[in-house]
mmCIF file of C-alpha atoms in Angstrom:
data_model
loop_
_atom_site.group_PDB
_atom_site.id
_atom_site.type_symbol
_atom_site.label_atom_id
_atom_site.label_comp_id
_atom_site.label_asym_id
_atom_site.label_seq_id
_atom_site.Cartn_x
_atom_site.Cartn_y
_atom_site.Cartn_z
ATOM 1 C CA MET A 1 119.180 77.932 -91.556
ATOM 2 C CA SER A 2 115.437 77.371 -91.535
ATOM 3 C CA GLY A 3 113.282 78.220 -88.586
ATOM 4 C CA THR A 4 116.358 79.542 -86.811
ATOM 5 C CA ALA A 5 115.004 78.667 -83.410
ATOM 6 C CA GLY A 6 118.486 77.714 -82.297
ATOM 7 C CA PRO A 7 121.285 79.487 -80.447
ATOM 8 C CA VAL A 8 121.771 82.233 -83.021
ATOM 9 C CA GLY A 9 118.709 84.073 -81.733
ATOM 10 C CA ALA A 10 119.879 87.437 -83.034
ATOM 11 C CA GLY A 11 119.853 85.930 -86.469
ATOM 12 C CA ALA A 12 116.180 85.116 -86.640
ATOM 13 C CA THR A 13 114.436 85.468 -83.318
ATOM 14 C CA PRO A 14 110.833 86.678 -83.351
ATOM 15 C CA GLY A 15 110.121 90.111 -81.991
ATOM 16 C CA PRO A 16 109.067 91.538 -78.636
ATOM 17 C CA ALA A 17 106.201 90.197 -76.606
ATOM 18 C CA GLY A 18 102.813 89.746 -78.188
ATOM 19 C CA ALA A 19 103.736 91.163 -81.592
ATOM 20 C CA THR A 20 101.847 89.567 -84.458
ATOM 21 C CA ALA A 21 101.322 92.202 -87.130
ATOM 22 C CA GLY A 22 103.211 92.509 -90.404
ATOM 23 C CA PRO A 23 105.714 95.155 -91.481
ATOM 24 C CA THR A 24 103.145 97.949 -91.820
ATOM 25 C CA GLY A 25 102.136 97.816 -88.153
ATOM 26 C CA GLY A 26 102.529 96.097 -84.840
ATOM 27 C CA ILE A 27 105.076 96.406 -82.090
ATOM 28 C CA ARG A 28 107.956 94.829 -83.970
ATOM 29 C CA ALA A 29 107.656 97.122 -86.970
ATOM 30 C CA GLN A 30 107.225 100.208 -84.769
ATOM 31 C CA VAL A 31 110.345 99.367 -82.777
ATOM 32 C CA LYS A 32 112.334 98.735 -85.955
ATOM 33 C CA ARG A 33 111.251 102.017 -87.548
ATOM 34 C CA GLY A 34 112.525 103.867 -84.497
ATOM 35 C CA LEU A 35 115.810 101.966 -84.495
ATOM 36 C CA ALA A 36 116.366 102.577 -88.209
ATOM 37 C CA ARG A 37 116.744 106.300 -87.530
ATOM 38 C CA ARG A 38 120.053 105.480 -85.817
ATOM 39 C CA ALA A 39 121.577 103.773 -88.838
ATOM 40 C CA GLY A 40 123.368 106.628 -90.572
ATOM 41 C CA GLY A 41 123.856 106.893 -94.315
ATOM 42 C CA ARG A 42 127.385 105.721 -95.057
ATOM 43 C CA PRO A 43 127.786 102.149 -96.332
ATOM 44 C CA GLY A 44 129.722 99.843 -94.039
ATOM 45 C CA GLU A 45 132.929 98.213 -95.190
ATOM 46 C CA GLY A 46 133.111 94.622 -96.351
ATOM 47 C CA ALA A 47 130.450 92.123 -97.376
ATOM 48 C CA THR A 48 126.974 92.087 -95.873
ATOM 49 C CA VAL A 49 125.434 88.666 -96.540
ATOM 50 C CA LEU A 50 121.640 88.787 -96.275
ATOM 51 C CA ILE A 51 119.668 85.701 -95.215
ATOM 52 C CA TYR A 52 116.292 84.952 -96.769
ATOM 53 C CA HIS A 53 114.240 81.774 -96.467
ATOM 54 C CA ARG A 54 110.759 81.999 -98.008
ATOM 55 C CA ILE A 55 109.257 84.648 -100.280
ATOM 56 C CA GLY A 56 105.480 84.947 -100.473
ATOM 57 C CA GLY A 57 104.844 81.569 -98.865
ATOM 58 C CA GLY A 58 101.739 82.856 -97.133
ATOM 59 C CA SER A 59 102.712 81.661 -93.662
ATOM 60 C CA PRO A 60 102.947 83.884 -90.549
ATOM 61 C CA ASP A 61 106.573 82.866 -89.969
ATOM 62 C CA GLU A 62 108.982 85.765 -89.443
ATOM 63 C CA LEU A 63 111.242 84.299 -92.115
ATOM 64 C CA ASP A 64 108.502 84.281 -94.769
ATOM 65 C CA VAL A 65 108.791 87.692 -96.463
ATOM 66 C CA ALA A 66 105.736 88.939 -98.360
ATOM 67 C CA THR A 67 106.226 89.251 -102.116
ATOM 68 C CA THR A 68 105.230 92.919 -102.059
ATOM 69 C CA ASP A 69 107.895 93.629 -99.444
ATOM 70 C CA PHE A 70 110.512 91.639 -101.321
ATOM 71 C CA THR A 71 109.663 93.599 -104.459
ATOM 72 C CA ALA A 72 110.379 96.859 -102.639
ATOM 73 C CA GLN A 73 113.613 95.385 -101.309
ATOM 74 C CA ALA A 74 114.662 94.207 -104.771
ATOM 75 C CA ASP A 75 114.023 97.711 -106.103
ATOM 76 C CA LEU A 76 116.358 99.153 -103.456
ATOM 77 C CA LEU A 77 118.981 96.545 -104.300
ATOM 78 C CA ALA A 78 118.750 97.400 -107.995
ATOM 79 C CA GLU A 79 119.243 101.093 -107.223
ATOM 80 C CA LEU A 80 122.587 100.528 -105.503
ATOM 81 C CA PRO A 81 125.717 101.591 -107.388
ATOM 82 C CA PRO A 82 127.134 99.063 -109.882
ATOM 83 C CA GLY A 83 129.242 96.419 -108.194
ATOM 84 C CA ARG A 84 127.483 96.680 -104.852
ATOM 85 C CA VAL A 85 125.289 93.572 -105.147
ATOM 86 C CA VAL A 86 127.633 90.693 -105.963
ATOM 87 C CA SER A 87 127.832 86.923 -105.997
ATOM 88 C CA LEU A 88 129.194 85.059 -103.001
ATOM 89 C CA ASP A 89 132.338 84.209 -104.966
ATOM 90 C CA GLU A 90 132.937 87.853 -105.877
ATOM 91 C CA ALA A 91 132.545 88.867 -102.248
ATOM 92 C CA ALA A 92 135.021 86.152 -101.241
ATOM 93 C CA ASP A 93 137.432 87.368 -103.934
ATOM 94 C CA ARG A 94 137.304 90.896 -102.529
ATOM 95 C CA ILE A 95 137.847 89.723 -98.959
ATOM 96 C CA GLU A 96 140.776 87.490 -99.934
ATOM 97 C CA ALA A 97 142.339 90.372 -101.871
ATOM 98 C CA GLY A 98 142.155 92.550 -98.760
ATOM 99 C CA ARG A 99 139.555 94.867 -100.270
ATOM 100 C CA ARG A 100 137.053 96.435 -97.888
ATOM 101 C CA THR A 101 134.653 97.372 -100.696
ATOM 102 C CA PRO A 102 131.029 97.629 -99.517
ATOM 103 C CA SER A 103 129.254 94.588 -100.953
ATOM 104 C CA THR A 104 125.853 92.980 -100.540
ATOM 105 C CA VAL A 105 125.248 89.264 -101.095
ATOM 106 C CA LEU A 106 121.775 87.697 -101.287
ATOM 107 C CA THR A 107 121.313 84.175 -99.939
ATOM 108 C CA PHE A 108 118.241 81.939 -99.618
ATOM 109 C CA ASP A 109 118.372 79.031 -97.178
ATOM 110 C CA ASP A 110 116.822 75.582 -97.614
ATOM 111 C CA GLY A 111 115.410 75.701 -101.163
ATOM 112 C CA PHE A 112 111.713 76.555 -100.975
ATOM 113 C CA ALA A 113 109.826 76.535 -104.271
ATOM 114 C CA ASP A 114 108.351 79.965 -103.531
ATOM 115 C CA VAL A 115 111.841 81.398 -104.094
ATOM 116 C CA TYR A 116 111.491 80.320 -107.725
ATOM 117 C CA ASP A 117 107.844 81.379 -107.962
ATOM 118 C CA ASN A 118 108.091 84.778 -106.311
ATOM 119 C CA ALA A 119 111.714 85.895 -105.947
ATOM 120 C CA TRP A 120 113.328 84.567 -109.114
ATOM 121 C CA PRO A 121 111.287 86.691 -111.582
ATOM 122 C CA LEU A 122 112.247 89.840 -109.660
ATOM 123 C CA LEU A 123 115.913 88.873 -109.350
ATOM 124 C CA ARG A 124 116.139 87.925 -113.029
ATOM 125 C CA GLU A 125 114.492 91.134 -114.189
ATOM 126 C CA ARG A 126 116.921 93.233 -112.135
ATOM 127 C CA GLY A 127 119.984 91.114 -112.848
ATOM 128 C CA LEU A 128 120.680 90.477 -109.150
ATOM 129 C CA PRO A 129 123.011 87.565 -108.299
ATOM 130 C CA PHE A 130 122.102 85.271 -105.405
ATOM 131 C CA THR A 131 122.936 81.989 -103.681
ATOM 132 C CA VAL A 132 120.588 79.150 -102.741
ATOM 133 C CA TYR A 133 121.851 77.085 -99.805
ATOM 134 C CA LEU A 134 120.126 73.861 -100.796
ATOM 135 C CA THR A 135 118.869 70.993 -98.660
ATOM 136 C CA SER A 136 119.217 68.544 -101.520
ATOM 137 C CA GLY A 137 117.195 65.688 -100.057
ATOM 138 C CA ARG A 138 114.079 67.882 -100.078
ATOM 139 C CA VAL A 139 114.284 68.840 -103.750
ATOM 140 C CA GLY A 140 110.921 68.122 -105.352
ATOM 141 C CA GLY A 141 109.450 67.146 -101.984
ATOM 142 C CA GLU A 142 107.947 68.655 -98.862
ATOM 143 C CA MET A 143 109.975 71.196 -96.890
ATOM 144 C CA SER A 144 109.197 69.948 -93.414
ATOM 145 C CA TRP A 145 111.503 69.157 -90.511
ATOM 146 C CA GLU A 146 111.814 70.161 -86.883
ATOM 147 C CA GLY A 147 112.098 73.962 -86.801
ATOM 148 C CA SER A 148 111.347 74.386 -90.504
ATOM 149 C CA THR A 149 109.970 77.702 -91.753
ATOM 150 C CA ALA A 150 107.115 75.564 -93.121
ATOM 151 C CA LYS A 151 106.125 74.310 -89.667
ATOM 152 C CA VAL A 152 102.738 76.053 -89.770
ATOM 153 C CA SER A 153 101.813 74.893 -93.254
ATOM 154 C CA GLY A 154 103.575 72.585 -95.659
ATOM 155 C CA ALA A 155 105.498 73.964 -98.606
ATOM 156 C CA PRO A 156 107.130 72.318 -101.625
ATOM 157 C CA GLY A 157 110.828 72.395 -102.298
ATOM 158 C CA LEU A 158 112.463 73.594 -105.480
ATOM 159 C CA GLY A 159 112.714 71.128 -108.350
ATOM 160 C CA TRP A 160 115.930 70.289 -110.178
ATOM 161 C CA GLU A 161 114.520 71.781 -113.379
ATOM 162 C CA GLN A 162 113.863 75.078 -111.595
ATOM 163 C CA LEU A 163 117.339 75.049 -110.074
ATOM 164 C CA GLY A 164 118.815 74.304 -113.492
ATOM 165 C CA GLU A 165 117.018 77.266 -115.028
ATOM 166 C CA MET A 166 118.265 79.631 -112.352
ATOM 167 C CA THR A 167 121.870 78.422 -112.462
ATOM 168 C CA ALA A 168 121.937 78.524 -116.280
ATOM 169 C CA SER A 169 121.224 82.258 -116.068
ATOM 170 C CA GLY A 170 124.582 82.862 -114.383
ATOM 171 C CA LEU A 171 122.836 84.668 -111.530
ATOM 172 C CA CYS A 172 122.279 81.724 -109.184
ATOM 173 C CA THR A 173 124.923 79.866 -107.182
ATOM 174 C CA VAL A 174 123.759 76.601 -105.620
ATOM 175 C CA ALA A 175 125.494 75.869 -102.323
ATOM 176 C CA ASN A 176 125.388 73.115 -99.699
ATOM 177 C CA HIS A 177 122.969 73.068 -96.753
ATOM 178 C CA THR A 178 123.279 69.308 -96.071
ATOM 179 C CA ARG A 179 121.183 66.573 -97.628
ATOM 180 C CA SER A 180 118.557 66.273 -94.858
ATOM 181 C CA HIS A 181 118.862 69.607 -93.013
ATOM 182 C CA ALA A 182 120.710 67.738 -90.294
ATOM 183 C CA ARG A 183 120.817 69.323 -86.876
ATOM 184 C CA PRO A 184 124.222 70.825 -86.029
ATOM 185 C CA GLU A 185 125.079 68.058 -83.587
ATOM 186 C CA LEU A 186 124.311 65.475 -86.290
ATOM 187 C CA LEU A 187 126.412 67.026 -89.040
ATOM 188 C CA THR A 188 128.602 64.431 -90.787
ATOM 189 C CA THR A 189 130.770 64.222 -93.865
ATOM 190 C CA ALA A 190 128.073 61.961 -95.345
ATOM 191 C CA GLU A 191 125.570 64.824 -95.087
ATOM 192 C CA LEU A 192 128.010 67.196 -96.791
ATOM 193 C CA ASP A 193 129.077 64.795 -99.517
ATOM 194 C CA GLY A 194 125.539 63.583 -100.137
ATOM 195 C CA CYS A 195 124.371 67.106 -100.897
ATOM 196 C CA ASN A 196 127.429 67.818 -103.050
ATOM 197 C CA ASP A 197 126.870 64.600 -104.988
ATOM 198 C CA ASP A 198 123.186 65.379 -105.553
ATOM 199 C CA VAL A 199 123.918 68.855 -106.888
ATOM 200 C CA GLU A 200 126.743 67.650 -109.119
ATOM 201 C CA GLN A 201 124.626 64.829 -110.511
ATOM 202 C CA HIS A 202 121.679 67.063 -111.415
ATOM 203 C CA LEU A 203 123.318 70.413 -112.181
ATOM 204 C CA GLY A 204 126.831 69.481 -113.248
ATOM 205 C CA VAL A 205 128.534 71.683 -110.664
ATOM 206 C CA ARG A 206 129.913 70.843 -107.246
ATOM 207 C CA PRO A 207 129.041 73.322 -104.468
ATOM 208 C CA ARG A 208 131.873 75.529 -103.226
ATOM 209 C CA HIS A 209 130.012 77.100 -100.321
ATOM 210 C CA TYR A 210 128.160 75.839 -97.248
ATOM 211 C CA ALA A 211 125.724 77.263 -94.676
ATOM 212 C CA TYR A 212 125.405 75.756 -91.203
ATOM 213 C CA THR A 213 121.892 74.552 -90.406
ATOM 214 C CA TRP A 214 120.271 76.862 -87.846
ATOM 215 C CA GLY A 215 123.337 79.055 -88.370
ATOM 216 C CA VAL A 216 125.194 77.165 -85.642
ATOM 217 C CA PRO A 217 128.941 76.553 -86.202
ATOM 218 C CA VAL A 218 130.207 73.021 -85.665
ATOM 219 C CA PRO A 219 133.872 73.410 -84.658
ATOM 220 C CA HIS A 220 134.842 69.727 -84.890
ATOM 221 C CA MET A 221 133.645 69.678 -88.524
ATOM 222 C CA GLU A 222 135.709 72.679 -89.624
ATOM 223 C CA PRO A 223 138.584 70.598 -91.082
ATOM 224 C CA ALA A 224 136.064 68.745 -93.282
ATOM 225 C CA LEU A 225 134.447 72.027 -94.297
ATOM 226 C CA ARG A 226 137.771 73.643 -95.182
ATOM 227 C CA ALA A 227 138.633 70.639 -97.336
ATOM 228 C CA ARG A 228 135.372 70.853 -99.277
ATOM 229 C CA PHE A 229 134.270 74.481 -99.428
ATOM 230 C CA ARG A 230 135.556 77.958 -100.035
ATOM 231 C CA THR A 231 133.265 79.437 -97.372
ATOM 232 C CA ALA A 232 130.866 78.353 -94.639
ATOM 233 C CA ALA A 233 128.234 80.785 -93.363
ATOM 234 C CA THR A 234 126.958 81.071 -89.804
ATOM 235 C CA GLY A 235 123.930 82.880 -88.383
ATOM 236 C CA ARG A 236 126.097 85.315 -86.429
ATOM 237 C CA VAL A 237 125.148 88.910 -87.243
ATOM 238 C CA GLY A 238 127.900 91.035 -88.739
ATOM 239 C CA ARG A 239 129.781 92.161 -91.834
ATOM 240 C CA ASN A 240 132.707 90.305 -93.366
ATOM 241 C CA THR A 241 135.979 92.163 -93.846
ATOM 242 C CA PRO A 242 139.520 91.030 -94.741
ATOM 243 C CA GLY A 243 140.822 88.614 -92.126
ATOM 244 C CA VAL A 244 137.464 86.953 -91.473
ATOM 245 C CA ASP A 245 137.630 83.175 -91.079
ATOM 246 C CA PRO A 246 136.100 81.830 -94.329
ATOM 247 C CA VAL A 247 134.309 79.036 -92.455
ATOM 248 C CA ARG A 248 132.806 81.512 -89.974
ATOM 249 C CA LEU A 249 131.186 84.080 -92.269
ATOM 250 C CA CYS A 250 128.606 86.362 -90.658
ATOM 251 C CA ARG A 251 125.182 87.033 -92.140
ATOM 252 C CA VAL A 252 122.222 89.347 -91.538
ATOM 253 C CA PRO A 253 118.628 88.041 -91.477
ATOM 254 C CA VAL A 254 115.718 89.620 -93.332
ATOM 255 C CA ARG A 255 112.339 89.182 -91.633
ATOM 256 C CA ARG A 256 108.748 89.740 -92.653
ATOM 257 C CA THR A 257 108.287 92.557 -90.101
ATOM 258 C CA ASP A 258 111.266 94.597 -91.326
ATOM 259 C CA PRO A 259 110.086 98.055 -92.451
ATOM 260 C CA ILE A 260 111.826 99.324 -95.563
ATOM 261 C CA ASP A 261 114.050 101.766 -93.635
ATOM 262 C CA PHE A 262 115.185 98.948 -91.342
ATOM 263 C CA PHE A 263 115.972 96.848 -94.411
ATOM 264 C CA ARG A 264 117.840 99.756 -95.985
ATOM 265 C CA ALA A 265 120.090 99.916 -92.922
ATOM 266 C CA LYS A 266 120.990 96.238 -93.394
ATOM 267 C CA LEU A 267 121.549 96.844 -97.077
ATOM 268 C CA TYR A 268 124.162 99.442 -96.309
ATOM 269 C CA GLY A 269 125.761 97.226 -93.686
ATOM 270 C CA ARG A 270 124.756 99.608 -90.891
ATOM 271 C CA LEU A 271 123.949 97.058 -88.214
ATOM 272 C CA ILE A 272 123.343 99.224 -85.144
ATOM 273 C CA PRO A 273 119.534 98.869 -85.544
ATOM 274 C CA GLU A 274 119.796 95.099 -86.074
ATOM 275 C CA ARG A 275 121.939 94.595 -82.982
ATOM 276 C CA ALA A 276 119.774 96.918 -80.894
ATOM 277 C CA TYR A 277 116.688 94.960 -81.918
ATOM 278 C CA ALA A 278 118.396 91.697 -80.946
ATOM 279 C CA ARG A 279 119.144 93.133 -77.491
ATOM 280 C CA ILE A 280 115.497 94.145 -77.055
ATOM 281 C CA VAL A 281 114.376 90.626 -77.969
ATOM 282 C CA ALA A 282 116.882 89.054 -75.580
ATOM 283 C CA THR A 283 115.751 91.347 -72.754
ATOM 284 C CA ALA A 284 112.086 90.552 -73.402
ATOM 285 C CA LYS A 285 112.818 86.816 -73.280
ATOM 286 C CA ALA A 286 114.914 87.185 -70.119
ATOM 287 C CA VAL A 287 111.964 88.674 -68.243
ATOM 288 C CA GLY A 288 109.619 85.973 -69.532
ATOM 289 C CA ALA A 289 107.805 87.924 -72.227
ATOM 290 C CA ARG A 290 106.221 85.930 -75.019
ATOM 291 C CA ALA A 291 108.318 86.343 -78.160
#
């Protein structure tokens, strides 16, 4: 999605007015800790698809999760029962088969190099599968566009060699996020096919999954998406159960100010805290508070 400043505000909107501190303090973290107490302990049915962007990039962006926090999150993921953390294809298999098995899917949007530097060693060590929704035209270059998570400071994109190493492990699925990170209103078949062609040329596989930029669905493009991909992921918050439209998958964002209990609630697919937080943000913005 990147930056996620668009219409899917619940998916990645910054927190209540004036909050600037990280996950150990500040208004956002305090609010989230309180909301997490409402989550309950039973895992929700279906697939919870988590959205990450950057890991340890050093920026103040809400979508840049500190490496220490991601390490704690990866430890929680590794402690889940076998078969809980699955690839995107396995989650799709379960949904298509009508199974409501609790599942967690890890996804990283855009293709920042810090995912390789800081997340990949932790994922590899714990054997956790994940998907990279790749903006192929930025591979080996600068990750900068309007609304990018790198808007405060530049950041390099993944290289093809790094992507090849991760996919060769069997843990990483490379998916389509357009060639240029085109805005939703500028999405074309050329953007889709260009990214698919790039990935196939360099990695020998053609992407089977897509994520809408900024998480915004593009209804007039759905026939083209259905013809090319098994799934397309939005920024709409929710779990995915049998009967979900495969080109309208829901996801759940992970932010840098998420305390570990708030993250645990997402991990178990208990989204009451996440939705309550989104309502608080929307209310703050409605009354003119600075988000």
